PDB file of C-alpha atoms in Angstrom:
ATOM      1  CA  GLY A   1       0.000   0.000   0.000  1.00 71.00           C
ATOM      2  CA  GLN A   2       0.826   3.640   0.019  1.00 78.00           C
ATOM      3  CA  SER A   3       1.109   6.142   2.856  1.00 89.00           C
ATOM      4  CA  LEU A   4       2.015   9.817   2.897  1.00 94.00           C
ATOM      5  CA  GLU A   5       2.774  12.081   5.821  1.00 95.00           C
ATOM      6  CA  GLN A   6       2.529  15.854   5.803  1.00 97.00           C
ATOM      7  CA  PRO A   7       1.948  18.398   8.578  1.00 97.00           C
ATOM      8  CA  SER A   8      -1.683  19.140   9.280  1.00 95.00           C
ATOM      9  CA  GLU A   9      -1.274  22.894   9.672  1.00 97.00           C
ATOM     10  CA  VAL A  10       1.262  25.601   8.918  1.00 97.00           C
ATOM     11  CA  THR A  11       0.996  29.312   9.676  1.00 97.00           C
ATOM     12  CA  ALA A  12       3.101  32.045   8.075  1.00 97.00           C
ATOM     13  CA  VAL A  13       2.977  35.782   7.504  1.00 97.00           C
ATOM     14  CA  GLU A  14       2.413  37.591   4.266  1.00 97.00           C
ATOM     15  CA  GLY A  15       5.619  38.006   2.258  1.00 97.00           C
ATOM     16  CA  ALA A  16       7.396  35.139   3.993  1.00 97.00           C
ATOM     17  CA  ILE A  17       8.578  31.779   2.663  1.00 97.00           C
ATOM     18  CA  VAL A  18       7.032  28.515   3.802  1.00 98.00           C
ATOM     19  CA  GLN A  19       7.997  24.907   3.148  1.00 98.00           C
ATOM     20  CA  ILE A  20       5.501  22.032   3.328  1.00 98.00           C
ATOM     21  CA  ASN A  21       7.129  18.631   3.666  1.00 98.00           C
ATOM     22  CA  CYS A  22       5.856  15.277   2.489  1.00 98.00           C
ATOM     23  CA  THR A  23       7.295  11.852   3.196  1.00 97.00           C
ATOM     24  CA  TYR A  24       5.928   8.781   1.535  1.00 96.00           C
ATOM     25  CA  GLN A  25       6.044   5.000   1.542  1.00 93.00           C
ATOM     26  CA  THR A  26       4.867   3.359  -1.612  1.00 87.00           C
ATOM     27  CA  SER A  27       5.392   0.587  -4.096  1.00 82.00           C
ATOM     28  CA  GLY A  28       5.610   1.441  -7.763  1.00 81.00           C
ATOM     29  CA  PHE A  29       6.539   5.105  -7.376  1.00 86.00           C
ATOM     30  CA  TYR A  30       6.440   7.222 -10.523  1.00 87.00           C
ATOM     31  CA  GLY A  31       6.314  10.760  -9.207  1.00 90.00           C
ATOM     32  CA  LEU A  32       5.129  13.231  -6.597  1.00 94.00           C
ATOM     33  CA  SER A  33       2.444  15.816  -7.275  1.00 94.00           C
ATOM     34  CA  TRP A  34       1.162  18.807  -5.350  1.00 96.00           C
ATOM     35  CA  TYR A  35      -2.389  20.128  -5.389  1.00 97.00           C
ATOM     36  CA  GLN A  36      -3.935  23.247  -3.902  1.00 97.00           C
ATOM     37  CA  GLN A  37      -7.482  23.416  -2.601  1.00 97.00           C
ATOM     38  CA  HIS A  38      -9.266  26.513  -1.340  1.00 97.00           C
ATOM     39  CA  ASP A  39     -12.142  26.078   1.093  1.00 94.00           C
ATOM     40  CA  GLY A  40     -15.232  24.933  -0.761  1.00 93.00           C
ATOM     41  CA  GLY A  41     -13.320  24.474  -3.999  1.00 95.00           C
ATOM     42  CA  ALA A  42     -11.851  21.671  -6.043  1.00 97.00           C
ATOM     43  CA  PRO A  43      -8.212  20.590  -5.928  1.00 96.00           C
ATOM     44  CA  THR A  44      -6.054  22.173  -8.606  1.00 95.00           C
ATOM     45  CA  PHE A  45      -2.719  20.938  -9.855  1.00 93.00           C
ATOM     46  CA  LEU A  46       0.438  22.820  -8.855  1.00 95.00           C
ATOM     47  CA  SER A  47       3.445  20.700  -9.776  1.00 93.00           C
ATOM     48  CA  TYR A  48       4.832  17.275 -10.530  1.00 92.00           C
ATOM     49  CA  ASN A  49       8.299  15.820  -9.877  1.00 94.00           C
ATOM     50  CA  ALA A  50       9.387  12.554 -11.426  1.00 91.00           C
ATOM     51  CA  LEU A  51      13.128  13.067 -10.975  1.00 94.00           C
ATOM     52  CA  ASP A  52      15.248  14.272  -8.079  1.00 97.00           C
ATOM     53  CA  GLY A  53      15.688  17.991  -7.811  1.00 97.00           C
ATOM     54  CA  LEU A  54      13.864  21.263  -7.758  1.00 96.00           C
ATOM     55  CA  GLU A  55      11.118  22.371 -10.150  1.00 94.00           C
ATOM     56  CA  GLU A  56      10.227  26.047 -10.140  1.00 93.00           C
ATOM     57  CA  THR A  57       6.972  27.571 -11.315  1.00 89.00           C
ATOM     58  CA  GLY A  58       6.704  31.227 -10.419  1.00 92.00           C
ATOM     59  CA  ARG A  59       6.454  31.689  -6.657  1.00 96.00           C
ATOM     60  CA  PHE A  60       6.057  27.945  -6.113  1.00 96.00           C
ATOM     61  CA  SER A  61       8.813  25.342  -6.220  1.00 97.00           C
ATOM     62  CA  SER A  62       8.690  21.622  -5.585  1.00 97.00           C
ATOM     63  CA  PHE A  63      11.516  19.320  -4.624  1.00 98.00           C
ATOM     64  CA  LEU A  64      11.910  15.559  -4.713  1.00 98.00           C
ATOM     65  CA  SER A  65      14.463  13.142  -3.284  1.00 97.00           C
ATOM     66  CA  ARG A  66      13.580   9.619  -4.388  1.00 95.00           C
ATOM     67  CA  SER A  67      16.296   8.043  -2.268  1.00 95.00           C
ATOM     68  CA  ASP A  68      14.841   9.675   0.860  1.00 96.00           C
ATOM     69  CA  SER A  69      11.179   9.207  -0.174  1.00 96.00           C
ATOM     70  CA  TYR A  70      10.753  12.871   0.557  1.00 96.00           C
ATOM     71  CA  GLY A  71       9.555  15.984  -1.145  1.00 98.00           C
ATOM     72  CA  TYR A  72       8.498  19.497  -0.313  1.00 98.00           C
ATOM     73  CA  LEU A  73       6.545  22.397  -1.687  1.00 98.00           C
ATOM     74  CA  LEU A  74       8.110  25.829  -1.258  1.00 98.00           C
ATOM     75  CA  LEU A  75       5.944  28.904  -1.436  1.00 97.00           C
ATOM     76  CA  GLN A  76       7.710  32.260  -1.672  1.00 97.00           C
ATOM     77  CA  GLU A  77       6.448  35.810  -1.252  1.00 97.00           C
ATOM     78  CA  LEU A  78       3.350  34.535   0.468  1.00 98.00           C
ATOM     79  CA  GLN A  79       0.084  36.252  -0.326  1.00 97.00           C
ATOM     80  CA  MET A  80      -3.213  36.115   1.525  1.00 97.00           C
ATOM     81  CA  LYS A  81      -4.714  34.197  -1.404  1.00 97.00           C
ATOM     82  CA  ASP A  82      -2.244  31.363  -0.732  1.00 98.00           C
ATOM     83  CA  SER A  83      -4.276  30.431   2.345  1.00 98.00           C
ATOM     84  CA  ALA A  84      -5.537  27.004   1.333  1.00 97.00           C
ATOM     85  CA  SER A  85      -4.943  23.308   1.849  1.00 97.00           C
ATOM     86  CA  TYR A  86      -2.034  21.692   0.049  1.00 98.00           C
ATOM     87  CA  PHE A  87      -1.920  17.995  -0.764  1.00 97.00           C
ATOM     88  CA  CYS A  88       0.981  15.870  -1.860  1.00 97.00           C
ATOM     89  CA  ALA A  89       0.129  12.829  -3.941  1.00 94.00           C
ATOM     90  CA  VAL A  90       2.184   9.939  -5.209  1.00 93.00           C
ATOM     91  CA  ARG A  91       1.615   8.681  -8.696  1.00 86.00           C
ATOM     92  CA  VAL A  92       1.514   4.932  -9.089  1.00 79.00           C
ATOM     93  CA  ALA A  93       0.598   3.076 -12.237  1.00 70.00           C
ATOM     94  CA  LYS A  94      -1.680   0.159 -11.539  1.00 55.00           C
ATOM     95  CA  ASN A  95      -2.838  -1.923 -14.501  1.00 51.00           C
ATOM     96  CA  ALA A  96      -3.891   1.152 -16.415  1.00 51.00           C
ATOM     97  CA  GLY A  97      -4.179   4.793 -15.567  1.00 63.00           C
ATOM     98  CA  ASN A  98      -2.100   7.135 -13.502  1.00 71.00           C
ATOM     99  CA  MET A  99      -3.327   6.405 -10.031  1.00 80.00           C
ATOM    100  CA  LEU A 100      -2.813   9.006  -7.318  1.00 88.00           C
ATOM    101  CA  THR A 101      -2.685   8.434  -3.575  1.00 91.00           C
ATOM    102  CA  PHE A 102      -3.094  11.644  -1.580  1.00 93.00           C
ATOM    103  CA  GLY A 103      -1.741  12.724   1.759  1.00 94.00           C
ATOM    104  CA  GLY A 104      -4.074  14.110   4.390  1.00 94.00           C
ATOM    105  CA  GLY A 105      -3.320  17.703   3.432  1.00 96.00           C
ATOM    106  CA  THR A 106      -1.643  20.706   5.050  1.00 97.00           C
ATOM    107  CA  ARG A 107      -3.763  23.696   5.895  1.00 97.00           C
ATOM    108  CA  LEU A 108      -1.760  26.872   5.305  1.00 98.00           C
ATOM    109  CA  MET A 109      -2.887  30.036   7.015  1.00 97.00           C
ATOM    110  CA  VAL A 110      -1.276  33.246   5.829  1.00 98.00           C
ATOM    111  CA  LYS A 111      -1.540  36.142   8.274  1.00 97.00           C
ATOM    112  CA  PRO A 112      -1.091  39.842   7.529  1.00 95.00           C
TER     113      PRO A 112
ATOM    114  CA  ASP B   1     -10.540  25.080 -17.155  1.00 56.00           C
ATOM    115  CA  ALA B   2     -11.103  21.462 -18.054  1.00 62.00           C
ATOM    116  CA  GLY B   3     -14.681  20.746 -19.071  1.00 92.00           C
ATOM    117  CA  ILE B   4     -15.837  18.597 -16.217  1.00 96.00           C
ATOM    118  CA  THR B   5     -19.145  18.865 -14.399  1.00 97.00           C
ATOM    119  CA  GLN B   6     -20.798  16.942 -11.612  1.00 98.00           C
ATOM    120  CA  SER B   7     -24.451  16.526 -10.781  1.00 97.00           C
ATOM    121  CA  PRO B   8     -26.089  16.997  -8.443  1.00 98.00           C
ATOM    122  CA  ARG B   9     -23.917  19.497  -6.576  1.00 97.00           C
ATOM    123  CA  HIS B  10     -25.740  18.899  -3.306  1.00 98.00           C
ATOM    124  CA  LYS B  11     -27.910  16.024  -2.173  1.00 97.00           C
ATOM    125  CA  VAL B  12     -29.533  15.004   1.080  1.00 98.00           C
ATOM    126  CA  THR B  13     -30.875  11.483   1.272  1.00 97.00           C
ATOM    127  CA  GLU B  14     -31.914   8.911   3.825  1.00 97.00           C
ATOM    128  CA  THR B  15     -30.154   5.774   4.937  1.00 97.00           C
ATOM    129  CA  GLY B  16     -30.953   2.794   2.742  1.00 97.00           C
ATOM    130  CA  THR B  17     -31.863   4.720  -0.390  1.00 97.00           C
ATOM    131  CA  PRO B  18     -29.957   4.377  -3.671  1.00 96.00           C
ATOM    132  CA  VAL B  19     -27.995   7.369  -4.912  1.00 98.00           C
ATOM    133  CA  THR B  20     -26.313   8.006  -8.254  1.00 98.00           C
ATOM    134  CA  LEU B  21     -23.810  10.766  -8.867  1.00 98.00           C
ATOM    135  CA  ARG B  22     -22.871  11.782 -12.380  1.00 98.00           C
ATOM    136  CA  CYS B  23     -19.610  13.051 -13.785  1.00 98.00           C
ATOM    137  CA  HIS B  24     -19.551  14.494 -17.286  1.00 98.00           C
ATOM    138  CA  GLN B  25     -16.496  15.575 -19.274  1.00 97.00           C
ATOM    139  CA  THR B  26     -16.090  17.298 -22.611  1.00 96.00           C
ATOM    140  CA  GLU B  27     -12.325  16.731 -22.864  1.00 91.00           C
ATOM    141  CA  ASN B  28     -12.397  13.196 -24.283  1.00 91.00           C
ATOM    142  CA  HIS B  29      -9.936  12.045 -21.611  1.00 90.00           C
ATOM    143  CA  ARG B  30      -9.488   8.317 -21.276  1.00 90.00           C
ATOM    144  CA  TYR B  31      -9.228   8.136 -17.483  1.00 92.00           C
ATOM    145  CA  MET B  32     -11.892   9.125 -15.003  1.00 94.00           C
ATOM    146  CA  TYR B  33     -11.786   8.834 -11.218  1.00 95.00           C
ATOM    147  CA  TRP B  34     -14.121   9.106  -8.269  1.00 97.00           C
ATOM    148  CA  TYR B  35     -12.747  10.298  -4.916  1.00 97.00           C
ATOM    149  CA  ARG B  36     -14.295  11.036  -1.569  1.00 98.00           C
ATOM    150  CA  GLN B  37     -12.951  13.702   0.736  1.00 97.00           C
ATOM    151  CA  ASP B  38     -13.416  13.660   4.480  1.00 94.00           C
ATOM    152  CA  PRO B  39     -11.743  15.852   7.110  1.00 83.00           C
ATOM    153  CA  GLY B  40      -8.284  14.568   7.968  1.00 72.00           C
ATOM    154  CA  HIS B  41      -8.255  11.981   5.184  1.00 78.00           C
ATOM    155  CA  GLY B  42      -7.408  13.968   2.115  1.00 87.00           C
ATOM    156  CA  LEU B  43      -8.821  12.467  -1.062  1.00 94.00           C
ATOM    157  CA  ARG B  44      -9.359   8.743  -1.248  1.00 95.00           C
ATOM    158  CA  LEU B  45      -9.910   6.903  -4.503  1.00 94.00           C
ATOM    159  CA  ILE B  46     -13.172   4.975  -4.752  1.00 96.00           C
ATOM    160  CA  HIS B  47     -13.144   3.659  -8.316  1.00 96.00           C
ATOM    161  CA  TYR B  48     -11.583   4.629 -11.585  1.00 93.00           C
ATOM    162  CA  SER B  49     -12.098   3.962 -15.273  1.00 93.00           C
ATOM    163  CA  TYR B  50      -9.522   3.542 -18.007  1.00 89.00           C
ATOM    164  CA  GLY B  51     -11.989   3.348 -20.876  1.00 90.00           C
ATOM    165  CA  VAL B  52     -15.592   2.661 -21.803  1.00 93.00           C
ATOM    166  CA  LYS B  53     -16.799  -0.303 -19.736  1.00 91.00           C
ATOM    167  CA  ASP B  54     -13.319  -0.623 -18.156  1.00 91.00           C
ATOM    168  CA  THR B  55     -13.301   0.097 -14.448  1.00 93.00           C
ATOM    169  CA  ASP B  56     -11.345  -0.933 -11.377  1.00 91.00           C
ATOM    170  CA  LYS B  57     -11.515  -0.530  -7.622  1.00 92.00           C
ATOM    171  CA  GLY B  58      -9.690   2.040  -5.561  1.00 90.00           C
ATOM    172  CA  GLU B  59      -8.817   1.960  -1.877  1.00 89.00           C
ATOM    173  CA  VAL B  60     -12.335   2.597  -0.503  1.00 94.00           C
ATOM    174  CA  SER B  61     -14.647   0.844  -2.970  1.00 95.00           C
ATOM    175  CA  ASP B  62     -16.894  -1.077  -0.547  1.00 96.00           C
ATOM    176  CA  GLY B  63     -20.507   0.053  -0.869  1.00 96.00           C
ATOM    177  CA  TYR B  64     -19.934   1.766  -4.220  1.00 98.00           C
ATOM    178  CA  SER B  65     -20.308   0.732  -7.844  1.00 97.00           C
ATOM    179  CA  VAL B  66     -19.521   2.579 -11.060  1.00 97.00           C
ATOM    180  CA  SER B  67     -20.408   2.455 -14.708  1.00 97.00           C
ATOM    181  CA  ARG B  68     -19.026   4.033 -17.829  1.00 97.00           C
ATOM    182  CA  SER B  69     -21.073   3.439 -20.968  1.00 96.00           C
ATOM    183  CA  LYS B  70     -19.759   6.487 -22.812  1.00 96.00           C
ATOM    184  CA  THR B  71     -16.391   8.227 -22.808  1.00 95.00           C
ATOM    185  CA  GLU B  72     -17.884  11.406 -21.388  1.00 97.00           C
ATOM    186  CA  ASP B  73     -19.914   9.980 -18.497  1.00 97.00           C
ATOM    187  CA  PHE B  74     -18.827   8.192 -15.330  1.00 98.00           C
ATOM    188  CA  LEU B  75     -21.517   7.277 -12.806  1.00 98.00           C
ATOM    189  CA  LEU B  76     -21.012   6.506  -9.129  1.00 98.00           C
ATOM    190  CA  THR B  77     -23.795   4.557  -7.397  1.00 98.00           C
ATOM    191  CA  LEU B  78     -24.398   3.987  -3.738  1.00 97.00           C
ATOM    192  CA  GLU B  79     -26.758   1.009  -3.794  1.00 93.00           C
ATOM    193  CA  SER B  80     -27.953   1.547  -0.224  1.00 96.00           C
ATOM    194  CA  ALA B  81     -26.602   4.745   1.289  1.00 97.00           C
ATOM    195  CA  THR B  82     -25.251   4.742   4.844  1.00 97.00           C
ATOM    196  CA  SER B  83     -24.368   7.643   7.134  1.00 97.00           C
ATOM    197  CA  SER B  84     -20.664   6.762   6.767  1.00 96.00           C
ATOM    198  CA  GLN B  85     -20.975   7.729   3.107  1.00 97.00           C
ATOM    199  CA  THR B  86     -21.714  11.327   3.998  1.00 97.00           C
ATOM    200  CA  SER B  87     -18.860  13.106   2.277  1.00 97.00           C
ATOM    201  CA  VAL B  88     -17.799  15.379  -0.538  1.00 97.00           C
ATOM    202  CA  TYR B  89     -17.341  13.451  -3.764  1.00 98.00           C
ATOM    203  CA  PHE B  90     -14.988  14.637  -6.472  1.00 98.00           C
ATOM    204  CA  CYS B  91     -14.703  13.358  -9.986  1.00 97.00           C
ATOM    205  CA  ALA B  92     -11.429  13.798 -11.845  1.00 95.00           C
ATOM    206  CA  ILE B  93     -10.206  13.203 -15.365  1.00 93.00           C
ATOM    207  CA  GLY B  94      -6.755  12.539 -16.747  1.00 87.00           C
ATOM    208  CA  SER B  95      -4.862  11.313 -19.749  1.00 76.00           C
ATOM    209  CA  SER B  96      -1.646   9.451 -20.299  1.00 71.00           C
ATOM    210  CA  SER B  97      -0.241  12.598 -21.890  1.00 68.00           C
ATOM    211  CA  TYR B  98      -0.477  14.665 -18.736  1.00 69.00           C
ATOM    212  CA  ASN B  99       0.808  14.282 -15.217  1.00 78.00           C
ATOM    213  CA  GLU B 100      -2.117  16.131 -13.705  1.00 86.00           C
ATOM    214  CA  GLN B 101      -5.675  15.261 -12.935  1.00 91.00           C
ATOM    215  CA  PHE B 102      -8.437  17.808 -13.435  1.00 92.00           C
ATOM    216  CA  PHE B 103     -11.118  17.852 -10.783  1.00 96.00           C
ATOM    217  CA  GLY B 104     -14.795  18.601 -11.022  1.00 97.00           C
ATOM    218  CA  PRO B 105     -16.512  21.011  -8.599  1.00 97.00           C
ATOM    219  CA  GLY B 106     -17.598  18.269  -6.212  1.00 97.00           C
ATOM    220  CA  THR B 107     -20.876  16.897  -4.865  1.00 98.00           C
ATOM    221  CA  ARG B 108     -21.744  17.298  -1.212  1.00 97.00           C
ATOM    222  CA  LEU B 109     -23.749  14.255  -0.123  1.00 98.00           C
ATOM    223  CA  THR B 110     -25.469  14.009   3.250  1.00 97.00           C
ATOM    224  CA  VAL B 111     -26.985  10.701   4.335  1.00 97.00           C
ATOM    225  CA  LEU B 112     -29.367  11.064   7.276  1.00 96.00           C
TER     226      LEU B 112
END
């Protein structure tokens, strides 16, 4: 089976940098994804890492270390609109399709 | 935004009644997924489909069935709803060409 661990809550101030960690145990690992979900909304895709290293997309970066079964999402220049839940998800391919197993989510609160 | 809709958006039903949720896509994606989301559990996969009439179970499939008779529609059925199935249900679509899944707006189901 698969299991993912991430902190349940993180608080930071506007303009700061925050890192959300994710550790995973899985069989058949293909990559690590991050999704953002605002209250009452649907999850939306942020990033995907298949190889070790850092991927940067604007203010957001995502890192993966396959040997450590670890990744993180880095959010820079925090804005109030970044207050949301963030989910890491491992991609596993089972029979057919790109299956995702999600972590429990990290609720980020950005304060003025 | 990916063309994916869910119906109904909200439903209240009683224990023991059958319920069917519909997911409709206009993107012609091969893969479709049903998740449930409960506080503290992130998103958990119920069933998924990798083509018309091709479906498979996810991690929390007990009490649920699915059908896919057309590429664009994926139905989730609760044969006899129970209070433990009170949840928010999300449909998602994906393709082998992309690393991301696109989520529908969700259906909030309450079983009394």
